[in-house]
PDB file of C-alpha atoms in Angstrom:
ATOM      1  CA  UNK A 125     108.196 123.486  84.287  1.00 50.00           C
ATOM      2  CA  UNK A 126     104.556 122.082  85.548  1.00 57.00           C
ATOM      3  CA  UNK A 127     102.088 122.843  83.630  1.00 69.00           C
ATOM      4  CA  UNK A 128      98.159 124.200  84.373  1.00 88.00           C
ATOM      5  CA  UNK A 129      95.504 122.090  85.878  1.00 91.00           C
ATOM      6  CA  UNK A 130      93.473 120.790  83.016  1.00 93.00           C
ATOM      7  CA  UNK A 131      90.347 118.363  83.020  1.00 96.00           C
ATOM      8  CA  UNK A 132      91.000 114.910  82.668  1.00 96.00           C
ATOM      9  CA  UNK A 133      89.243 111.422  82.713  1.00 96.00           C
ATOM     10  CA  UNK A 134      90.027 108.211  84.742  1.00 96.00           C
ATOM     11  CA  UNK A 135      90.312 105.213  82.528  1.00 95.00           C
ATOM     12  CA  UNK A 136      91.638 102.980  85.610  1.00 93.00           C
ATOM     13  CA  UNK A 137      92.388 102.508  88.969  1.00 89.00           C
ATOM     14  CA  UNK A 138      95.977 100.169  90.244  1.00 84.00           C
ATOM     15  CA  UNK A 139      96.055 100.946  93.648  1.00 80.00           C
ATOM     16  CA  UNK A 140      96.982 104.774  94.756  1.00 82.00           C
ATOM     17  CA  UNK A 141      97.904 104.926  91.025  1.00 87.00           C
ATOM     18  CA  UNK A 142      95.389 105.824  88.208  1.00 92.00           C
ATOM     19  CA  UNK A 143      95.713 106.218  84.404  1.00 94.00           C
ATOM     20  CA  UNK A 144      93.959 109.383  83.067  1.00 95.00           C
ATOM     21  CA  UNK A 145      92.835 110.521  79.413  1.00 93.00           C
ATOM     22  CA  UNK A 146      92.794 114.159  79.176  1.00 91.00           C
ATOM     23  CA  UNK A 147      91.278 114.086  75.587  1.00 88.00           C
ATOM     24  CA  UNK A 148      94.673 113.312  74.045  1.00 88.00           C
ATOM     25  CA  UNK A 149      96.878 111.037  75.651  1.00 90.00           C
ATOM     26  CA  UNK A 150      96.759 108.740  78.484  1.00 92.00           C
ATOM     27  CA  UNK A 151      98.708 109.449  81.941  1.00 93.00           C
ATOM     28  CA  UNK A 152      99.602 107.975  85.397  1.00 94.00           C
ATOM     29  CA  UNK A 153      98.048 110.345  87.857  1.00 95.00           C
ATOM     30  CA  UNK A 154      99.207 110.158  91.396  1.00 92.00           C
ATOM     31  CA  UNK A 155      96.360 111.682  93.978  1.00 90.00           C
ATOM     32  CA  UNK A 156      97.740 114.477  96.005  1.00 82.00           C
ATOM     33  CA  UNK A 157      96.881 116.562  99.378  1.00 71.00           C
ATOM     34  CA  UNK A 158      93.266 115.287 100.674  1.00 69.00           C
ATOM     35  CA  UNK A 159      92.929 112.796  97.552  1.00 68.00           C
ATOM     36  CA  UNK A 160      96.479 111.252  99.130  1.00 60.00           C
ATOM     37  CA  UNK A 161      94.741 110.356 102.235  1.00 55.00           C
ATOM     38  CA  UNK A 162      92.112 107.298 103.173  1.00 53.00           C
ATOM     39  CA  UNK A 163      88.426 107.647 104.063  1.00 57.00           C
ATOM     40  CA  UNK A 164      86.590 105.857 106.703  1.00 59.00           C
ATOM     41  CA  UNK A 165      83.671 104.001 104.979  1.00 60.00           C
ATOM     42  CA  UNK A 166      85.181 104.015 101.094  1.00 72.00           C
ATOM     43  CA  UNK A 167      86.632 101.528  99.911  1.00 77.00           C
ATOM     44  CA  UNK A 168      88.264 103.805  96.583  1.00 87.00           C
ATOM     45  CA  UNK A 169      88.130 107.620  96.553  1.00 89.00           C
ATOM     46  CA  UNK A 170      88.745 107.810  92.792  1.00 93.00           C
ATOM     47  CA  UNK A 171      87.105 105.303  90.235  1.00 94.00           C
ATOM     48  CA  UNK A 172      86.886 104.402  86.477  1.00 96.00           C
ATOM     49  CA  UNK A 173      85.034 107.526  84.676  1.00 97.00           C
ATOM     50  CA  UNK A 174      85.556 109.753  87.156  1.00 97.00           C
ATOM     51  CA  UNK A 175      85.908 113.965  85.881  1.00 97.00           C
ATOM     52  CA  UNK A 176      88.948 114.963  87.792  1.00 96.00           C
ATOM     53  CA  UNK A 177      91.200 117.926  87.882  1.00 96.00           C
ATOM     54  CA  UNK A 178      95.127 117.273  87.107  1.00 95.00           C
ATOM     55  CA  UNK A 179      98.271 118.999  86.731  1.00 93.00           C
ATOM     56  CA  UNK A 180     100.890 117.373  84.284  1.00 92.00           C
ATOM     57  CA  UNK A 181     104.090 117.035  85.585  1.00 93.00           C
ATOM     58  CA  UNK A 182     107.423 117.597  83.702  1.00 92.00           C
ATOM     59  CA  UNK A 183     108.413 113.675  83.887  1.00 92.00           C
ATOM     60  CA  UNK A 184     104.879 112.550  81.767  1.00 91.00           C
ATOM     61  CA  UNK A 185     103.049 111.776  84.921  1.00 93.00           C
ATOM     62  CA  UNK A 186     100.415 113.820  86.507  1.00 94.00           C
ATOM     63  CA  UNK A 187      99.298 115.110  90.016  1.00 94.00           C
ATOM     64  CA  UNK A 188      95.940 114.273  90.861  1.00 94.00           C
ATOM     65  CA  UNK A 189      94.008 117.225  92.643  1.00 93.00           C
ATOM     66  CA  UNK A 190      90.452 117.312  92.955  1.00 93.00           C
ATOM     67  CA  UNK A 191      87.361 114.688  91.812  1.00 95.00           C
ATOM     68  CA  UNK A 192      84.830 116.479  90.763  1.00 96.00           C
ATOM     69  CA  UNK A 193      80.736 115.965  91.501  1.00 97.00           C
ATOM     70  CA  UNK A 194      79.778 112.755  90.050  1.00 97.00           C
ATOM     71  CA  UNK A 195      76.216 112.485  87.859  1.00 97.00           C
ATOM     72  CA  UNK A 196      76.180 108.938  89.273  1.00 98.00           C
ATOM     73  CA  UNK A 197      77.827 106.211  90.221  1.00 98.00           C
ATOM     74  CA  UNK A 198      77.613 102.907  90.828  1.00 97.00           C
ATOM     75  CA  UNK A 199      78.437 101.323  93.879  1.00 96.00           C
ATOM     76  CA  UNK A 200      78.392  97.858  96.084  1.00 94.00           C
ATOM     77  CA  UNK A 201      78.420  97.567  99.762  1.00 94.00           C
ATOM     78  CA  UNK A 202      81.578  95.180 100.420  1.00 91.00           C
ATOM     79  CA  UNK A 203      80.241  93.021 103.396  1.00 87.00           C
ATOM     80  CA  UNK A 204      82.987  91.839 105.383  1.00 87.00           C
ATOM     81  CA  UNK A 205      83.857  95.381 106.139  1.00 89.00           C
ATOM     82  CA  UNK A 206      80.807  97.551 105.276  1.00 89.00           C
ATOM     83  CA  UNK A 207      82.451  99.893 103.230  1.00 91.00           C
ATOM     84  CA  UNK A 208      81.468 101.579  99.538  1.00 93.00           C
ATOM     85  CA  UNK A 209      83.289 100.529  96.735  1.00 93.00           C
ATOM     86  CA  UNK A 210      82.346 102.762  93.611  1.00 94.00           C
ATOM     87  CA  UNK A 211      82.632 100.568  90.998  1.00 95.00           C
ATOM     88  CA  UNK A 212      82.368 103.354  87.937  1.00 96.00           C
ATOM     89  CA  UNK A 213      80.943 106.808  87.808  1.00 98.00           C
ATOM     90  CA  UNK A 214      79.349 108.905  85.395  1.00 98.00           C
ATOM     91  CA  UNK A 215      77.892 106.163  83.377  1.00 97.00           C
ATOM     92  CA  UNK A 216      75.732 106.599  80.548  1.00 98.00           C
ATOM     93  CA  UNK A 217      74.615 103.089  80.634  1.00 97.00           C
ATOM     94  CA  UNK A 218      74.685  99.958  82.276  1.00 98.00           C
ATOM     95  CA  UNK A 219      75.178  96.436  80.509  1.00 97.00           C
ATOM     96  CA  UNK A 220      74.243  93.568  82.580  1.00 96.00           C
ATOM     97  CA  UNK A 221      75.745  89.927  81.239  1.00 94.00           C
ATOM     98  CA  UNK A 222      74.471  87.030  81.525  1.00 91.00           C
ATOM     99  CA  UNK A 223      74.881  83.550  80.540  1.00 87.00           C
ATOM    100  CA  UNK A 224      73.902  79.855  80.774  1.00 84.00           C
ATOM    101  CA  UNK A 225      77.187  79.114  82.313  1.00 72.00           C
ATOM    102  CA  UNK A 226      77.840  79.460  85.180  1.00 58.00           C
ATOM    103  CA  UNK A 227      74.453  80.315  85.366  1.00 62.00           C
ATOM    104  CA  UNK A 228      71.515  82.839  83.996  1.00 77.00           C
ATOM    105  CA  UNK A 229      71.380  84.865  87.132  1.00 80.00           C
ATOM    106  CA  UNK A 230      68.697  86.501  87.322  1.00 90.00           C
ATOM    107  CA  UNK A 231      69.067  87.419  91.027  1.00 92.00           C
ATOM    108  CA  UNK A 232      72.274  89.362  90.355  1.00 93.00           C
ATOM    109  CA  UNK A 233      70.705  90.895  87.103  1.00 95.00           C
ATOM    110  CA  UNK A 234      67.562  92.384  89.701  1.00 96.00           C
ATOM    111  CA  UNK A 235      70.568  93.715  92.013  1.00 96.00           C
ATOM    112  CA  UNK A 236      72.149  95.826  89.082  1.00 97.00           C
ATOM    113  CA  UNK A 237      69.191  96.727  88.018  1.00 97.00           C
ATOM    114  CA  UNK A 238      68.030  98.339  91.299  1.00 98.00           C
ATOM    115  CA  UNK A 239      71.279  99.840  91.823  1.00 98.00           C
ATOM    116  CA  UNK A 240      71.215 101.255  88.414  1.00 98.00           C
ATOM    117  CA  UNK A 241      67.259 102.334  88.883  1.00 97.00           C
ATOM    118  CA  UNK A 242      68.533 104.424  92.394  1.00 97.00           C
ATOM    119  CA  UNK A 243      71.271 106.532  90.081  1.00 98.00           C
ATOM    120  CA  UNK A 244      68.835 107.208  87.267  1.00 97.00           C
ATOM    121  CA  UNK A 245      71.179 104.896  85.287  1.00 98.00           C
ATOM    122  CA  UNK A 246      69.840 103.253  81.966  1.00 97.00           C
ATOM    123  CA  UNK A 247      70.118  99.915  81.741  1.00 97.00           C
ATOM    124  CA  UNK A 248      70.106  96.824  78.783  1.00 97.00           C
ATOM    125  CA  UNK A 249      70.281  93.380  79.324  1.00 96.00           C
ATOM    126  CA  UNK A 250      73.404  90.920  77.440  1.00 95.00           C
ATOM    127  CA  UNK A 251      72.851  87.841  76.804  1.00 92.00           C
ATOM    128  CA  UNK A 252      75.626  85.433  75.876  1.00 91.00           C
ATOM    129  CA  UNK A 253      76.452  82.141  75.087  1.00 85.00           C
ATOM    130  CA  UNK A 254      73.366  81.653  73.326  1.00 84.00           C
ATOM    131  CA  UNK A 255      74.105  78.579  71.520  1.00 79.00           C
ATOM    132  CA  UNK A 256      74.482  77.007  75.057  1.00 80.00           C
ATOM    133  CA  UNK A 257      71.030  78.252  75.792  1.00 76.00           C
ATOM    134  CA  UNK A 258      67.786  76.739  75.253  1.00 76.00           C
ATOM    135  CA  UNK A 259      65.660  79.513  73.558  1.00 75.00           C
ATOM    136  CA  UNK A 260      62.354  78.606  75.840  1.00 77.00           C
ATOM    137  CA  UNK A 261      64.164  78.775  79.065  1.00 74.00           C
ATOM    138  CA  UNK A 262      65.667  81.966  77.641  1.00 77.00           C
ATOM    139  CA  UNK A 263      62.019  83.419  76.797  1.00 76.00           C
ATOM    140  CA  UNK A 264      60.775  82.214  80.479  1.00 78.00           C
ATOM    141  CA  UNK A 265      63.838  83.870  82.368  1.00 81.00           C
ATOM    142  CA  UNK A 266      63.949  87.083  80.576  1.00 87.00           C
ATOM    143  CA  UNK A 267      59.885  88.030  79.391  1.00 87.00           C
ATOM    144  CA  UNK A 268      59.736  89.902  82.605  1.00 88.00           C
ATOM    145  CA  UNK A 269      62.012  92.214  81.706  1.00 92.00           C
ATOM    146  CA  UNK A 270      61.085  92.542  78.380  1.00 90.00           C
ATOM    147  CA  UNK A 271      58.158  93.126  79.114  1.00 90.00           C
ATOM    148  CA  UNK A 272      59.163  96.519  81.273  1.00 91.00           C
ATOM    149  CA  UNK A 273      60.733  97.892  78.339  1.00 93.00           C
ATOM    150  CA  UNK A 274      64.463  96.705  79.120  1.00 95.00           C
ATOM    151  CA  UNK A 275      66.005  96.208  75.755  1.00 94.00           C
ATOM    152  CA  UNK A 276      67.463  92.451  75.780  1.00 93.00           C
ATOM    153  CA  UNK A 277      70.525  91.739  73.244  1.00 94.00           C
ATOM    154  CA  UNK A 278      70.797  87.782  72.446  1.00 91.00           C
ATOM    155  CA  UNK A 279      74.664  87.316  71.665  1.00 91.00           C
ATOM    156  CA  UNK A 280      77.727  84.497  71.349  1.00 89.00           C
ATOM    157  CA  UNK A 281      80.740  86.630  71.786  1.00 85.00           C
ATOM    158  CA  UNK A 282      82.915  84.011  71.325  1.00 83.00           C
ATOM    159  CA  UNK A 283      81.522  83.366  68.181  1.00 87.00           C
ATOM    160  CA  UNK A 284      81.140  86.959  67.309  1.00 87.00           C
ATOM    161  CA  UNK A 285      77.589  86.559  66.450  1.00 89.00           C
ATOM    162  CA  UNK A 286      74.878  89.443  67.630  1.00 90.00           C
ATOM    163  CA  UNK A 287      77.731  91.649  68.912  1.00 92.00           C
ATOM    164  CA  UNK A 288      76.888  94.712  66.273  1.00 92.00           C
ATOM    165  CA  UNK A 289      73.252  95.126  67.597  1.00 93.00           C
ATOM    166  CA  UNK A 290      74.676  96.237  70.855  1.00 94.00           C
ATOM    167  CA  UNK A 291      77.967  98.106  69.699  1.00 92.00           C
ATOM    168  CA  UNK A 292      75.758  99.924  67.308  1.00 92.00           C
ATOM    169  CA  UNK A 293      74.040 101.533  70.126  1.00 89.00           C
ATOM    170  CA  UNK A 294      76.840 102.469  72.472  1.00 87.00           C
ATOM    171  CA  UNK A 295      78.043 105.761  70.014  1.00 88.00           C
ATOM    172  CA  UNK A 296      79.406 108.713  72.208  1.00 91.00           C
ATOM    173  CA  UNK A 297      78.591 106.936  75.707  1.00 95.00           C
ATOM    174  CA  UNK A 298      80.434 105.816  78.362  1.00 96.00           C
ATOM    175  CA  UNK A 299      79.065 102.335  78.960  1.00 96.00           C
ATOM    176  CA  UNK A 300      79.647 100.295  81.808  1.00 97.00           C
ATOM    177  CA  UNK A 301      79.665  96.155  81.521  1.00 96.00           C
ATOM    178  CA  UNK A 302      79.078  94.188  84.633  1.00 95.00           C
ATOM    179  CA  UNK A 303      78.148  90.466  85.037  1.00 91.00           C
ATOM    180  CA  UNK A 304      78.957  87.608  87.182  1.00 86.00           C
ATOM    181  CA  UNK A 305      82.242  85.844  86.967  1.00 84.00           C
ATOM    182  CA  UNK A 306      82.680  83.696  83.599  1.00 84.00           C
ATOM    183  CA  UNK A 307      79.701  84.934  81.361  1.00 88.00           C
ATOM    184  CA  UNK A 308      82.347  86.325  78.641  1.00 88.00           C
ATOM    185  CA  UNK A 309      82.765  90.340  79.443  1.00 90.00           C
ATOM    186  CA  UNK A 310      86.564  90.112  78.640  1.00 87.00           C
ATOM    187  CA  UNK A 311      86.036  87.508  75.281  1.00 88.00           C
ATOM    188  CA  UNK A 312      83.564  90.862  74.324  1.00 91.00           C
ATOM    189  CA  UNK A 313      85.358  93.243  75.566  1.00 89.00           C
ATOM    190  CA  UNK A 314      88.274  92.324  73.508  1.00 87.00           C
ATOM    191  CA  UNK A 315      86.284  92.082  70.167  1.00 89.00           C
ATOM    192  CA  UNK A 316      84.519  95.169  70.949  1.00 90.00           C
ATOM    193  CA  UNK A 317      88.310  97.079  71.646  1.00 85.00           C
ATOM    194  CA  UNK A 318      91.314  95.193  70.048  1.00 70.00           C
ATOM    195  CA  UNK A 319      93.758  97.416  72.160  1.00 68.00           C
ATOM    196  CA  UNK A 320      92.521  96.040  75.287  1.00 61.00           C
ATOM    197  CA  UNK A 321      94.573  93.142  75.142  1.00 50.00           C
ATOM    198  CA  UNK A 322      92.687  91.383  78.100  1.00 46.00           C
ATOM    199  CA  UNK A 323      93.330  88.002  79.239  1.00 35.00           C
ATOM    200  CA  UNK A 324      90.152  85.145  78.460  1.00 32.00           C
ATOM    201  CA  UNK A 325      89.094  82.835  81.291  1.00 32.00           C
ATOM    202  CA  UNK A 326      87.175  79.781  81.486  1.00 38.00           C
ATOM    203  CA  UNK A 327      84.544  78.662  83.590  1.00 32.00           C
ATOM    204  CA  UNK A 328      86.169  75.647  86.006  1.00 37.00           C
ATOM    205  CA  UNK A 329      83.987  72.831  84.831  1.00 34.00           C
ATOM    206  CA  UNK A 330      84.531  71.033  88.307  1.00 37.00           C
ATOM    207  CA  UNK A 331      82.483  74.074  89.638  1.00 35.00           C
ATOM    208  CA  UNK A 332      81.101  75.602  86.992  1.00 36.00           C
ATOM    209  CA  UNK A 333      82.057  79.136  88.562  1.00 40.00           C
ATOM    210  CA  UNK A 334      84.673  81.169  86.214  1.00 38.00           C
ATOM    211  CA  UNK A 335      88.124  82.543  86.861  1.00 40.00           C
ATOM    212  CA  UNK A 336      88.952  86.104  87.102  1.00 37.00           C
ATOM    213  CA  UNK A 337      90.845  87.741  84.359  1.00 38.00           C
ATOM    214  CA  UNK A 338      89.916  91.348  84.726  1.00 41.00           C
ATOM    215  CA  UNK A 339      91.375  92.652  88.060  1.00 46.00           C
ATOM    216  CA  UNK A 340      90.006  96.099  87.956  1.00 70.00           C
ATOM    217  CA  UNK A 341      87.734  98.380  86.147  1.00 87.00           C
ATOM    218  CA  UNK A 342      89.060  99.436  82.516  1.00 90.00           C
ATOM    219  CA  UNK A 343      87.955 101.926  80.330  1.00 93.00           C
ATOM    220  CA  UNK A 344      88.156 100.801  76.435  1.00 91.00           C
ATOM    221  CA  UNK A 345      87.835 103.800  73.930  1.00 89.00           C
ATOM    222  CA  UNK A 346      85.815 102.440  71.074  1.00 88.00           C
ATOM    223  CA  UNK A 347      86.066 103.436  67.114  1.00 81.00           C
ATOM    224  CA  UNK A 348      82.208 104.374  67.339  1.00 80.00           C
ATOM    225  CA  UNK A 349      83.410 107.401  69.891  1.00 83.00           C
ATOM    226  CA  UNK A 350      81.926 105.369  73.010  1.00 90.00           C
ATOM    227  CA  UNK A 351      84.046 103.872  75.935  1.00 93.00           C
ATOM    228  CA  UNK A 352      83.318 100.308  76.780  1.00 94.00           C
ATOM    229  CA  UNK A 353      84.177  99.866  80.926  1.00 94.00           C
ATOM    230  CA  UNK A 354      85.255  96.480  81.559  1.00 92.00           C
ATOM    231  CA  UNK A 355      84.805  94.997  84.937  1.00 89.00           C
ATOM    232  CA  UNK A 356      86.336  92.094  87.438  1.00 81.00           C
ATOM    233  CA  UNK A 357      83.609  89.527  87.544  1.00 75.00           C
ATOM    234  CA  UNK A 358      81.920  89.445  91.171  1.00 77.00           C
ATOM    235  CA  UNK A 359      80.060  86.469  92.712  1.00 75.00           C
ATOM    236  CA  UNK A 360      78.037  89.269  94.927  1.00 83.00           C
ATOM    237  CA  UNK A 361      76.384  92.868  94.132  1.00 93.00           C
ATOM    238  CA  UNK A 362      75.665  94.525  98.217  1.00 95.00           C
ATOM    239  CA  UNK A 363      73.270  96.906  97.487  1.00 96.00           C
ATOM    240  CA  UNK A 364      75.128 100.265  98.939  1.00 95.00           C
ATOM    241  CA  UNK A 365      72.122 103.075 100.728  1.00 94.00           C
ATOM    242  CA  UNK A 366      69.493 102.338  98.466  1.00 97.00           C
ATOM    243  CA  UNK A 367      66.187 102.714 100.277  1.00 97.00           C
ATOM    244  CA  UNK A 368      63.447 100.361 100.519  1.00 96.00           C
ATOM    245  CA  UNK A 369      60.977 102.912  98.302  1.00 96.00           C
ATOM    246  CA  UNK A 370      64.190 102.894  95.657  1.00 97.00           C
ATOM    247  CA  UNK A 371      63.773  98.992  95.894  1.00 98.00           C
ATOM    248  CA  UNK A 372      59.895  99.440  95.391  1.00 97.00           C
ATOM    249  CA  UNK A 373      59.690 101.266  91.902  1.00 96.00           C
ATOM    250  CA  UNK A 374      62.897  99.295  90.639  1.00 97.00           C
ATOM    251  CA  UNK A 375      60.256  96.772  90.009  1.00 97.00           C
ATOM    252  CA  UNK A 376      57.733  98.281  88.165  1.00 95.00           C
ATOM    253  CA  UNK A 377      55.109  95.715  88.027  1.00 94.00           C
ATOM    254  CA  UNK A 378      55.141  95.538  92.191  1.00 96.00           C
ATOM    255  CA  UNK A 379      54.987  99.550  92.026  1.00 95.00           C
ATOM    256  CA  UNK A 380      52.236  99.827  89.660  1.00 93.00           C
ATOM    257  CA  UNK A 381      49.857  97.597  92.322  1.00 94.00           C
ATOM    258  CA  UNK A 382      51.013  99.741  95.417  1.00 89.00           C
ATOM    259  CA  UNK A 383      48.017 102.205  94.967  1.00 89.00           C
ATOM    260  CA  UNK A 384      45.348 100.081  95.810  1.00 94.00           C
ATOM    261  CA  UNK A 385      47.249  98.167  98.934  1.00 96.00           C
ATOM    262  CA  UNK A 386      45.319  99.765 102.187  1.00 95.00           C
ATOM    263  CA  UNK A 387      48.713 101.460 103.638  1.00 95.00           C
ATOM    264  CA  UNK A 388      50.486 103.948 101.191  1.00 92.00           C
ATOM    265  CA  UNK A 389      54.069 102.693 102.708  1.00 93.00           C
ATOM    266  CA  UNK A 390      52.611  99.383 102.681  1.00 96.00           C
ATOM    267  CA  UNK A 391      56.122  97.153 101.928  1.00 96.00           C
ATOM    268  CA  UNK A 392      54.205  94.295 100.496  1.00 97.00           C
ATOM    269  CA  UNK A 393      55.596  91.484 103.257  1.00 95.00           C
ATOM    270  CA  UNK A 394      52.509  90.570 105.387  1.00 93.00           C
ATOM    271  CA  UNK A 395      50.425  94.020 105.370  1.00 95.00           C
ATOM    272  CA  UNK A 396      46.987  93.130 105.685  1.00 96.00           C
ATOM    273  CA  UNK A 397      44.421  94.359 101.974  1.00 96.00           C
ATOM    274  CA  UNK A 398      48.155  94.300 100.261  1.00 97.00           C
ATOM    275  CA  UNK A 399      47.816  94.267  96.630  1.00 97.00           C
ATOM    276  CA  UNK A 400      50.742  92.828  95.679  1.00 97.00           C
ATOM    277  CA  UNK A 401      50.281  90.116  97.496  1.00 97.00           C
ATOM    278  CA  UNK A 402      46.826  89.817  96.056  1.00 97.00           C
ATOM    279  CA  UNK A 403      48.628  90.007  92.494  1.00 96.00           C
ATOM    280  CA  UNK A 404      50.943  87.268  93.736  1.00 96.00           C
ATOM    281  CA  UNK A 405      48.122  85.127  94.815  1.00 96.00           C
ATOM    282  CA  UNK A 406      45.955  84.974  91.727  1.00 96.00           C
ATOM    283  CA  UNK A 407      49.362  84.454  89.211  1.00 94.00           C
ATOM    284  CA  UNK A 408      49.430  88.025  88.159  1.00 93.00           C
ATOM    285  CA  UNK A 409      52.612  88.849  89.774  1.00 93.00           C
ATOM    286  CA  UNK A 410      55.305  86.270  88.731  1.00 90.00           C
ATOM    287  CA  UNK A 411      57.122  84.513  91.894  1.00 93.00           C
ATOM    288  CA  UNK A 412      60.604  84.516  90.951  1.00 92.00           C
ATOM    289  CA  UNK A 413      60.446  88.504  90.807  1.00 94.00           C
ATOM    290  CA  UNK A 414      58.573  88.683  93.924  1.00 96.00           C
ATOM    291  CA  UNK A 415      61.065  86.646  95.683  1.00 96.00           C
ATOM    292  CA  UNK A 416      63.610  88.884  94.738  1.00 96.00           C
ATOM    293  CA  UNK A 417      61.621  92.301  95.507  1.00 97.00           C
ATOM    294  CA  UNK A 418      61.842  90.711  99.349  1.00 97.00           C
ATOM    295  CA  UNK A 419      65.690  90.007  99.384  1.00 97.00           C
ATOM    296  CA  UNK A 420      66.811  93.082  98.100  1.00 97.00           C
ATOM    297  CA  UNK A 421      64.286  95.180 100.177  1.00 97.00           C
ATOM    298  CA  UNK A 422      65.740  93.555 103.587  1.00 95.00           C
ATOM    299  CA  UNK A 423      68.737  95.332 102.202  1.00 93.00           C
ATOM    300  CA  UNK A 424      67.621  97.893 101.709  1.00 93.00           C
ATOM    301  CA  UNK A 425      68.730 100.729 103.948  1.00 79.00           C
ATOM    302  CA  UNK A 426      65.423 102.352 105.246  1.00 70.00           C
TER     303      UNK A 426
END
């Protein structure tokens, strides 16, 4: 006998497959009727914390019928094709990693963090390897964000130092942990959720990029009543239809000068009486973020 349609909860994504948590137990969901079929321009209809309808079926699997309106998401552009891949939905936060090795990337921190600021996501800062880290360049790197309020969590997951200041504020949320390839998401992952049973990389010293070891998005229930999402490390974030004004306030600083430039949708790129520019010139503005501000608003989408 199949039972009712109940509410359920996708805790991952293999393919056409999906594992569900409908509050109790976890289940393979298969999607059915429109959810069966592709869609031009997506690269996944169905992703990790995604509210969906299912009906359980008498073998312990489940039909998957309907997705329902997502709070958020969060989403890259993948470029060789120009579709959407929704990496999670209905976060409550958003963890950014980094680390000295392969490198504190910054530039893929400001791409989160717009993508983030255009789904009214929250957002904290991780990061790791600290003992590999020279505290000044850490101070230089991360004051700007600091500075706007973004709370910043110093950490060695590996050696399981400053891991409680972070899981101590995840109770009750779904949070989701990106970061480039190699920074240590699985090593905290893992500590974080002993079920998950991930596999640790290392970071290829020959090129000082790290190897995958999370294929797909995972969602870890935590003792603290949270969910930890774990991620597949990416060398690239595509920002997906995030507008140039979304861009704009994502950096608060730049934002905070645009009333006094002499054209209200004044972009800041070679406007004549632009303040930010002005900012820029007399040190007030720091470079590196500027610099970024201009690559991410060229892809921006209008």
């Amino acid at each position: 006998m199949v039972s009712d349609s109940v509410k359920a909860r996708v805790v991952q994504t293999l393919g056409k497959w999906h594992e569900v948590w409908d509050g109790e137990r976890v289940l393979p969901a298969f999607p059915g009727g429109r959810l069966g079929l592709c869609s031009r321009g997506l690269k996944n209809r169905v992703a990790v914390g995604d509210e969906v309808v299912i009906r359980p079926q008498p073998d312990g699997s489940a039909l998957l019928e309907e997705v329902l309106p997502r709070r958020n998401k969060l989403s890259r552009k993948i470029t060789f094709t120009g579709r959407e891949h929704v990496v999670a939905a209905n976060v409550d936060v958003l963890a950014v990693m980094l680390a000295p090795t392969p490198a504190l990337n910054t530039a893929l921190l400001d791409r989160y963090l717009v993508a983030a600021h255009a789904q009214q996501i929250p957002a904290v800062i991780l990061v790791n390897k600290m003992d590999l880290l020279d505290e000044r360049d850490e101070r230089e790197a991360l004051a700007p964000y600091a500075a706007l309020g973004y709370r910043v969590f110093p950490m060695s997951a590996k050696r399981r130092e400053g891991i409680s200041a972070f899981s101590d504020s995840l109770p009750g949320t779904w949070t989701l942990l990106v970061g480039h390839t190699g920074v240590g998401k699985t090593t905290l992952a893992n500590d974080l959720a002993p079920g998950a049973r991930r596999a640790v990389g290392e970071v290829d010293r020959r090129t000082g990029k790290g190897k995958h070891t999370t294929s797909s998005a995972l969602a870890h229930r935590l003792k603290n009543r949270g969910v930890l999402i774990d991620t597949a490390g990416i060398r690239e974030f595509a920002l997906w239809e995030v507008t140039w004004r979304q861009v704009e306030t994502a950096f608060p600083e730049i934002a905070a000068e645009n009333g006094r430039c002499r054209f209200p949708d004044c972009r800041h790129r070679s406007e004549p009486r632009c303040a930010v520019r002005e900012a820029l010139a007399v040190g007030r503005l720091p470079e590196g973020r500027y610099d970024s501000y201009r690559t991410l608003l060229e892809e921006s989408a209008g």
